[in-house]
Coordinates of N, CA, C and O in Angstrom, one line a residue:
M1 N 93.0 80.3 111.0 CA 93.1 81.6 111.5 C 92.9 82.5 110.3 O 92.3 83.6 110.4
F2 N 93.4 82.1 109.2 CA 93.1 82.9 108.0 C 92.0 82.5 107.2 O 91.8 81.3 106.9
A3 N 91.3 83.4 106.8 CA 90.0 83.0 106.0 C 90.3 82.6 104.6 O 89.4 82.1 104.1
D4 N 91.1 83.1 104.0 CA 91.5 83.0 102.5 C 92.2 81.5 102.2 O 93.2 81.2 102.7
P5 N 91.3 80.5 101.8 CA 92.0 79.1 101.6 C 93.0 79.1 100.4 O 93.6 78.1 100.3
T6 N 93.0 80.1 99.5 CA 94.0 80.0 98.4 C 95.5 80.5 98.8 O 96.3 80.5 97.9
G7 N 95.7 80.8 100.0 CA 97.2 81.1 100.5 C 97.2 82.6 100.6 O 98.3 82.9 101.0
G8 N 96.4 83.3 100.2 CA 96.3 84.9 100.3 C 96.7 85.1 102.0 O 97.6 86.1 102.2
G9 N 96.1 84.6 102.9 CA 96.5 84.7 104.2 C 97.9 84.5 104.6 O 98.6 85.2 105.4
A10 N 98.4 83.3 104.0 CA 99.8 83.0 104.4 C 100.8 84.1 103.6 O 101.6 84.5 104.3
T11 N 100.3 84.6 102.5 CA 101.2 85.7 101.9 C 101.0 86.9 102.6 O 102.1 87.6 102.7
A12 N 99.9 87.2 103.1 CA 99.8 88.5 104.0 C 100.5 88.3 105.1 O 101.3 89.2 105.6
F13 N 100.7 87.2 105.8 CA 101.4 87.0 107.0 C 102.9 87.2 106.7 O 103.5 87.9 107.3
A14 N 103.3 86.6 105.5 CA 104.7 86.7 105.3 C 105.1 88.1 105.0 O 106.1 88.6 105.4
A15 N 104.4 88.9 104.3 CA 104.5 90.2 104.0 C 104.6 91.2 105.1 O 105.6 92.0 105.4
V16 N 103.7 90.9 106.0 CA 103.5 91.6 107.3 C 104.8 91.4 108.2 O 105.5 92.0 108.9
F17 N 105.2 90.0 108.5 CA 106.4 89.6 109.2 C 107.6 90.4 108.7 O 108.2 90.8 109.4
A18 N 107.7 90.2 107.3 CA 108.9 90.8 106.8 C 108.8 92.4 107.0 O 110.0 92.9 107.3
A19 N 107.6 93.1 106.9 CA 107.7 94.5 107.2 C 108.0 94.8 108.7 O 108.6 95.7 108.9
L20 N 107.5 94.0 109.5 CA 107.8 94.2 111.1 C 109.2 93.9 111.2 O 109.7 94.5 112.2
Y21 N 109.9 92.8 110.9 CA 111.2 92.5 111.0 C 112.1 93.6 110.6 O 113.0 93.9 111.3
A22 N 111.9 94.2 109.4 CA 112.7 95.3 108.8 C 112.6 96.5 109.8 O 113.3 97.1 109.9
A23 N 111.2 96.8 110.2 CA 111.1 97.9 111.3 C 111.7 97.8 112.2 O 112.3 98.5 112.8
H24 N 111.7 96.5 112.8 CA 112.3 96.2 114.1 C 113.8 96.5 114.0 O 114.3 97.1 114.9
Q25 N 114.4 96.0 112.9 CA 115.9 96.3 112.8 C 116.2 97.9 112.7 O 117.2 98.4 113.3
V26 N 115.5 98.4 111.9 CA 115.5 100.0 111.8 C 115.3 100.6 113.1 O 116.1 101.6 113.4
A27 N 114.1 100.3 113.7 CA 113.8 101.1 115.0 C 114.8 100.8 116.2 O 115.2 101.6 116.9
D28 N 115.3 99.6 116.3 CA 116.1 99.2 117.5 C 117.5 99.7 117.2 O 118.2 99.9 118.3
H29 N 118.0 99.8 115.9 CA 119.5 100.0 115.7 C 119.6 101.6 115.2 O 120.7 102.0 115.2
W30 N 118.7 102.1 114.4 CA 118.8 103.4 113.8 C 117.9 104.4 114.5 O 118.4 105.6 114.9
V31 N 116.7 104.2 114.9 CA 115.7 105.1 115.3 C 116.1 105.5 117.0 O 115.8 106.5 117.3
Q32 N 116.3 104.4 117.5 CA 116.5 104.6 119.1 C 117.5 105.5 119.4 O 118.8 105.5 118.8
T33 N 117.4 106.5 120.2 CA 118.4 107.2 120.4 C 119.4 106.7 121.4 O 119.2 105.6 122.1
Q34 N 120.6 107.4 121.7 CA 121.7 106.7 122.5 C 121.2 106.8 123.9 O 121.4 106.0 124.6
H35 N 120.5 107.9 124.2 CA 119.9 108.0 125.5 C 118.9 107.0 125.9 O 119.0 106.4 127.0
Q36 N 118.1 106.6 124.9 CA 117.2 105.6 125.1 C 117.9 104.3 125.4 O 117.5 103.3 126.2
A37 N 118.9 104.0 124.6 CA 119.7 102.8 124.5 C 120.4 102.5 126.0 O 120.5 101.5 126.4
D38 N 120.9 103.9 126.4 CA 121.7 103.7 127.6 C 120.9 103.7 128.9 O 121.3 103.2 130.0
C39 N 119.7 104.3 128.8 CA 119.0 104.4 130.0 C 117.6 103.6 130.1 O 117.1 103.4 131.3
K40 N 117.2 102.9 129.0 CA 116.0 102.2 129.3 C 115.8 101.0 130.2 O 114.7 100.5 130.6
S41 N 117.2 100.6 130.7 CA 117.0 99.5 131.5 C 117.3 99.8 132.9 O 117.4 99.0 133.9
E42 N 117.5 101.3 133.1 CA 117.7 101.7 134.5 C 116.5 101.5 135.2 O 115.4 101.7 135.0
P43 N 116.8 101.4 136.7 CA 115.6 101.3 137.6 C 115.0 102.7 137.8 O 115.6 103.7 137.4
G44 N 113.6 102.7 138.2 CA 112.9 104.0 138.4 C 112.3 104.7 137.2 O 112.5 104.0 136.1
W45 N 111.9 105.5 137.5 CA 111.1 106.4 136.3 C 111.9 106.8 135.1 O 111.6 106.9 134.1
A46 N 113.2 107.2 135.6 CA 113.9 107.6 134.3 C 114.1 106.6 133.4 O 114.2 106.8 132.2
G47 N 114.2 105.3 134.0 CA 114.5 104.1 133.0 C 113.1 103.8 132.3 O 113.1 103.4 131.2
R48 N 112.0 103.8 133.1 CA 110.8 103.5 132.4 C 110.2 104.6 131.2 O 109.8 104.1 130.4
I49 N 110.7 105.8 131.6 CA 110.4 106.7 130.6 C 111.1 106.5 129.3 O 110.9 106.8 128.2
A50 N 112.5 106.4 129.5 CA 113.4 106.1 128.3 C 113.1 105.0 127.5 O 113.0 104.9 126.5
C51 N 112.5 103.9 128.3 CA 112.0 102.8 127.5 C 110.8 103.0 126.7 O 110.6 102.5 125.7
A52 N 109.8 103.6 127.5 CA 108.6 104.0 126.9 C 108.6 104.8 125.6 O 108.2 104.6 124.6
A53 N 109.9 105.7 125.8 CA 110.0 106.5 124.5 C 110.5 105.9 123.4 O 110.1 105.9 122.0
H54 N 111.3 104.9 123.6 CA 111.8 104.0 122.6 C 110.8 103.1 122.1 O 110.7 102.9 120.8
V55 N 109.9 102.5 123.0 CA 108.9 101.7 122.5 C 107.8 102.5 121.6 O 107.5 102.0 120.5
V56 N 107.6 103.7 122.0 CA 106.7 104.6 121.0 C 107.4 104.9 119.6 O 106.7 104.6 118.7
T57 N 108.6 105.1 119.6 CA 109.4 105.4 118.3 C 109.5 103.8 117.5 O 109.2 103.9 116.2
Y58 N 109.5 103.0 118.2 CA 109.7 101.6 117.7 C 108.4 101.2 117.0 O 108.2 100.8 115.9
T59 N 107.3 101.6 117.8 CA 105.9 101.1 117.4 C 105.6 102.0 116.0 O 105.1 101.8 115.2
A60 N 105.8 103.3 116.2 CA 105.6 104.1 115.0 C 106.4 103.8 113.7 O 105.9 103.7 112.7
T61 N 107.6 103.3 114.0 CA 108.4 102.7 112.9 C 107.7 101.5 112.4 O 107.5 101.3 111.0
A62 N 107.2 100.6 113.0 CA 106.4 99.3 112.7 C 105.1 100.0 111.8 O 104.8 99.3 110.8
G63 N 104.5 100.9 112.4 CA 103.3 101.4 111.8 C 103.5 101.9 110.3 O 102.7 101.8 109.5
I64 N 104.8 102.6 110.3 CA 105.2 103.3 108.9 C 105.4 102.2 107.9 O 104.9 102.3 106.7
A65 N 106.2 101.1 108.5 CA 106.5 100.0 107.6 C 105.2 99.2 107.0 O 105.2 99.0 105.9
L66 N 104.1 99.3 107.9 CA 103.1 98.5 107.5 C 102.2 99.5 106.4 O 101.7 99.0 105.7
T67 N 102.3 100.7 106.8 CA 101.5 101.7 105.8 C 102.2 101.5 104.6 O 101.4 101.6 103.5
V68 N 103.5 101.7 104.6 CA 104.3 101.6 103.2 C 103.9 100.2 102.4 O 103.6 100.2 101.3
L69 N 103.9 99.2 103.2 CA 103.4 97.9 102.7 C 102.2 97.9 102.0 O 101.8 97.5 100.8
I70 N 101.2 98.4 102.8 CA 99.8 98.5 102.2 C 99.7 99.4 100.9 O 98.9 99.0 100.1
L71 N 100.5 100.4 100.9 CA 100.4 101.5 99.9 C 101.1 100.8 98.8 O 100.5 101.0 97.6
A72 N 102.1 100.0 98.8 CA 102.9 99.7 97.8 C 102.3 98.3 97.2 O 102.5 98.0 96.0
T73 N 101.5 97.6 97.9 CA 101.1 96.3 97.4 C 99.6 96.2 97.4 O 99.0 95.3 96.8
G74 N 98.7 97.1 97.9 CA 97.3 97.0 97.9 C 96.9 96.1 99.0 O 95.7 95.8 98.9
L75 N 97.7 95.6 99.8 CA 97.3 94.4 100.8 C 96.3 95.2 101.8 O 96.4 96.4 102.2
R76 N 95.3 94.4 102.1 CA 94.3 95.1 102.9 C 94.4 94.2 104.4 O 94.2 92.8 104.3
L77 N 94.5 94.9 105.5 CA 94.7 94.4 106.7 C 93.5 95.0 107.8 O 93.1 96.1 107.3
D78 N 92.9 94.2 108.5 CA 91.9 94.6 109.5 C 92.5 95.6 110.4 O 93.4 95.2 111.3
P79 N 92.1 96.8 110.5 CA 92.7 97.8 111.5 C 92.7 97.2 113.0 O 93.8 97.5 113.6
W80 N 91.7 96.4 113.4 CA 91.8 95.8 114.8 C 92.9 95.0 114.9 O 93.5 94.8 116.0
G81 N 93.0 94.0 114.1 CA 94.2 93.1 113.9 C 95.5 93.7 114.0 O 96.3 93.4 114.7
V82 N 95.7 94.8 113.3 CA 96.9 95.6 113.1 C 97.1 96.2 114.5 O 98.1 96.2 115.1
A83 N 96.1 96.8 115.1 CA 96.3 97.5 116.4 C 96.5 96.5 117.5 O 97.6 96.7 118.3
V84 N 96.0 95.2 117.5 CA 96.4 94.0 118.4 C 97.8 93.8 118.3 O 98.5 93.6 119.1
G85 N 98.3 93.4 117.0 CA 99.5 93.1 116.6 C 100.7 94.1 117.1 O 101.6 93.6 117.8
L86 N 100.3 95.4 116.9 CA 101.2 96.3 117.5 C 101.4 96.6 118.9 O 102.3 96.6 119.3
A87 N 100.3 96.4 119.4 CA 100.2 96.3 121.0 C 101.1 95.1 121.5 O 101.9 95.3 122.4
V88 N 100.9 93.9 121.0 CA 101.5 92.7 121.4 C 103.0 93.0 121.2 O 103.9 92.7 122.1
S89 N 103.4 93.6 120.0 CA 104.8 94.1 119.8 C 105.3 95.0 120.8 O 106.3 94.9 121.3
A90 N 104.7 96.0 120.9 CA 105.0 97.1 121.9 C 105.2 96.5 123.3 O 106.3 96.9 123.9
V91 N 104.3 95.9 123.8 CA 104.4 95.5 125.2 C 105.4 94.3 125.4 O 106.2 94.5 126.3
S92 N 105.4 93.6 124.5 CA 106.8 92.5 124.5 C 108.1 93.3 124.4 O 109.1 92.8 125.1
H93 N 108.1 94.3 123.6 CA 109.5 94.9 123.5 C 109.8 95.7 124.7 O 110.9 95.6 125.2
Y94 N 108.8 96.3 125.4 CA 108.9 97.2 126.6 C 109.5 95.9 127.7 O 110.3 96.4 128.3
I95 N 108.8 94.9 127.7 CA 109.3 94.0 128.9 C 110.6 93.6 128.6 O 111.4 93.5 129.6
A96 N 111.1 93.2 127.3 CA 112.3 92.9 127.1 C 113.6 93.9 127.3 O 114.4 93.6 128.0
D97 N 113.2 95.2 126.9 CA 114.0 96.1 127.1 C 114.3 96.7 128.4 O 115.2 97.5 128.4
R98 N 113.4 96.5 129.2 CA 113.5 96.7 130.7 C 114.8 95.8 131.5 O 115.3 96.1 132.5
R99 N 115.1 94.8 130.7 CA 116.2 93.8 131.0 C 116.0 92.9 132.1 O 116.3 91.9 132.1
T100 N 115.5 93.3 133.2 CA 115.4 92.5 134.3 C 114.6 91.2 133.9 O 114.9 90.1 134.3
P101 N 113.4 91.3 133.3 CA 112.7 90.1 133.0 C 113.4 89.1 132.2 O 113.5 87.8 132.6
L102 N 114.1 89.5 131.2 CA 114.8 88.7 130.4 C 116.0 88.1 131.1 O 116.3 86.8 130.9
R103 N 116.5 88.8 132.1 CA 117.8 88.3 132.7 C 117.3 87.3 133.6 O 117.9 86.2 134.0
R104 N 116.2 87.5 134.3 CA 115.6 86.5 135.5 C 115.3 85.2 134.6 O 115.4 84.1 135.3
L105 N 114.7 85.4 133.5 CA 114.3 84.2 132.7 C 115.6 83.5 132.1 O 115.7 82.2 132.3
A106 N 116.5 84.1 131.6 CA 117.9 83.4 131.4 C 118.5 82.8 132.5 O 118.9 81.6 132.3
E107 N 118.4 83.3 133.8 CA 119.0 82.7 134.9 C 118.2 81.4 135.2 O 118.8 80.4 135.6
L108 N 116.9 81.6 135.1 CA 116.0 80.3 135.6 C 116.2 79.3 134.6 O 116.1 78.1 135.0
L109 N 116.7 79.6 133.3 CA 116.9 78.6 132.4 C 118.4 78.0 132.4 O 118.6 77.1 131.6
G110 N 119.1 78.7 133.4 CA 120.4 78.1 133.4 C 121.6 78.7 132.4 O 122.5 78.2 132.1
K111 N 121.3 79.9 131.9 CA 122.2 80.5 130.9 C 123.4 80.9 131.8 O 123.5 81.4 132.9
D112 N 124.6 80.8 131.1 CA 125.9 81.0 131.6 C 125.9 82.6 132.0 O 125.9 83.3 131.1
P113 N 126.4 82.9 133.2 CA 126.3 84.5 133.5 C 127.4 85.3 132.7 O 127.2 86.2 132.3
H114 N 128.6 84.4 132.5 CA 129.7 85.2 131.7 C 129.0 85.2 130.3 O 129.6 86.2 129.7
W115 N 128.5 84.3 129.7 CA 128.0 84.5 128.4 C 127.1 85.5 128.2 O 127.0 86.4 127.4
L116 N 126.2 85.7 129.3 CA 125.1 86.7 129.2 C 125.9 88.2 129.4 O 125.3 89.1 128.6
A117 N 126.8 88.3 130.3 CA 127.4 89.5 130.4 C 128.5 90.0 129.4 O 128.5 91.1 129.0
R118 N 129.3 89.1 129.0 CA 130.2 89.4 128.2 C 130.3 88.6 126.8 O 131.1 89.0 125.9
G119 N 129.4 87.7 126.6 CA 129.5 86.9 125.4 C 128.5 87.3 124.3 O 128.4 86.4 123.6
G120 N 127.8 88.3 124.6 CA 126.6 88.7 123.7 C 125.4 88.0 124.0 O 124.5 88.1 123.2
G121 N 125.4 87.2 125.1 CA 124.1 86.5 125.3 C 122.8 87.2 125.5 O 121.8 86.9 125.0
M122 N 122.9 88.3 126.2 CA 121.8 89.1 126.5 C 121.3 89.8 125.3 O 120.1 89.9 124.9
Y123 N 122.2 90.2 124.2 CA 121.8 90.8 123.2 C 121.1 89.7 122.3 O 120.0 89.9 121.7
A124 N 121.7 88.5 122.3 CA 121.1 87.5 121.6 C 119.6 87.0 122.0 O 118.7 86.8 121.2
L125 N 119.6 87.1 123.4 CA 118.5 86.7 123.9 C 117.4 87.7 123.6 O 116.2 87.6 123.3
D126 N 117.8 88.9 123.7 CA 116.9 90.2 123.5 C 116.4 90.1 122.0 O 115.2 90.1 121.8
Q127 N 117.3 89.9 121.1 CA 116.8 89.8 119.7 C 115.9 88.7 119.3 O 114.8 88.8 118.6
S128 N 116.4 87.6 119.9 CA 115.3 86.4 119.8 C 113.9 86.6 120.2 O 113.0 86.1 119.7
W129 N 113.9 87.1 121.3 CA 112.7 87.3 122.2 C 111.9 88.3 121.1 O 110.6 87.9 120.9
H130 N 112.5 89.4 120.6 CA 111.8 90.3 119.9 C 111.2 89.6 118.5 O 110.0 89.7 118.3
T131 N 112.0 88.8 117.9 CA 111.7 88.1 116.8 C 110.5 87.1 116.9 O 109.6 87.1 116.3
G132 N 110.5 86.4 118.1 CA 109.4 85.6 118.4 C 108.2 86.3 118.6 O 106.9 85.8 118.1
W133 N 108.0 87.3 119.3 CA 106.8 88.1 119.4 C 106.6 88.8 118.1 O 105.3 89.1 118.0
L134 N 107.4 89.2 117.4 CA 107.2 89.6 116.0 C 106.2 88.6 115.1 O 105.4 89.0 114.4
F135 N 106.8 87.4 115.2 CA 106.0 86.2 114.6 C 104.5 86.3 115.1 O 103.5 86.4 114.3
L136 N 104.1 86.6 116.5 CA 102.9 86.5 117.0 C 102.0 87.8 116.6 O 101.1 87.7 116.1
A137 N 102.9 89.0 116.5 CA 102.3 90.2 116.1 C 101.8 90.1 114.8 O 100.6 90.4 114.3
A138 N 102.6 89.5 113.7 CA 102.3 89.4 112.4 C 101.0 88.5 112.3 O 100.1 88.9 111.3
L139 N 100.8 87.4 113.1 CA 99.7 86.6 113.0 C 98.5 87.5 113.4 O 97.4 87.3 112.5
F140 N 98.6 88.1 114.2 CA 97.4 89.3 114.6 C 97.1 90.2 113.5 O 95.9 90.4 113.1
C141 N 98.2 90.8 112.9 CA 98.2 92.0 112.0 C 97.4 91.3 110.6 O 96.6 92.0 110.0
A142 N 97.8 90.0 110.3 CA 97.5 89.4 109.0 C 96.0 88.6 109.1 O 95.7 88.2 108.0
A143 N 95.7 88.6 110.5 CA 94.6 87.7 110.5 C 93.2 88.2 109.9 O 93.0 89.4 109.7

């Protein structure tokens, strides 16, 4: 996937993943408004709009992080790869934060309902879902 046989591609991937992961932490825990956090999984248009608003600020935070990375290091990334990577991140983030798809997947995999509801299970599944998709997003961005 990477054209640079000297390891530059792997270095770019590592830098991009670190930037996206840092942006994820900031956007999900600091940038997201309380209203977005409270309403993004609600049914209907109010929930969809709150989730979309969160994903917009989340994606903007990722874009800022990548811009800072590029300016600070001189890293060159293909704009189309970055666009695809950010789209992968945004779509997967929206799916997870609507909650129903993750809950259904967790139930299908036999996750304990008590752990999901009160043991931090949904948060753990949410964050691990995001991290896995950030890995794929970083591959696109750095390709």
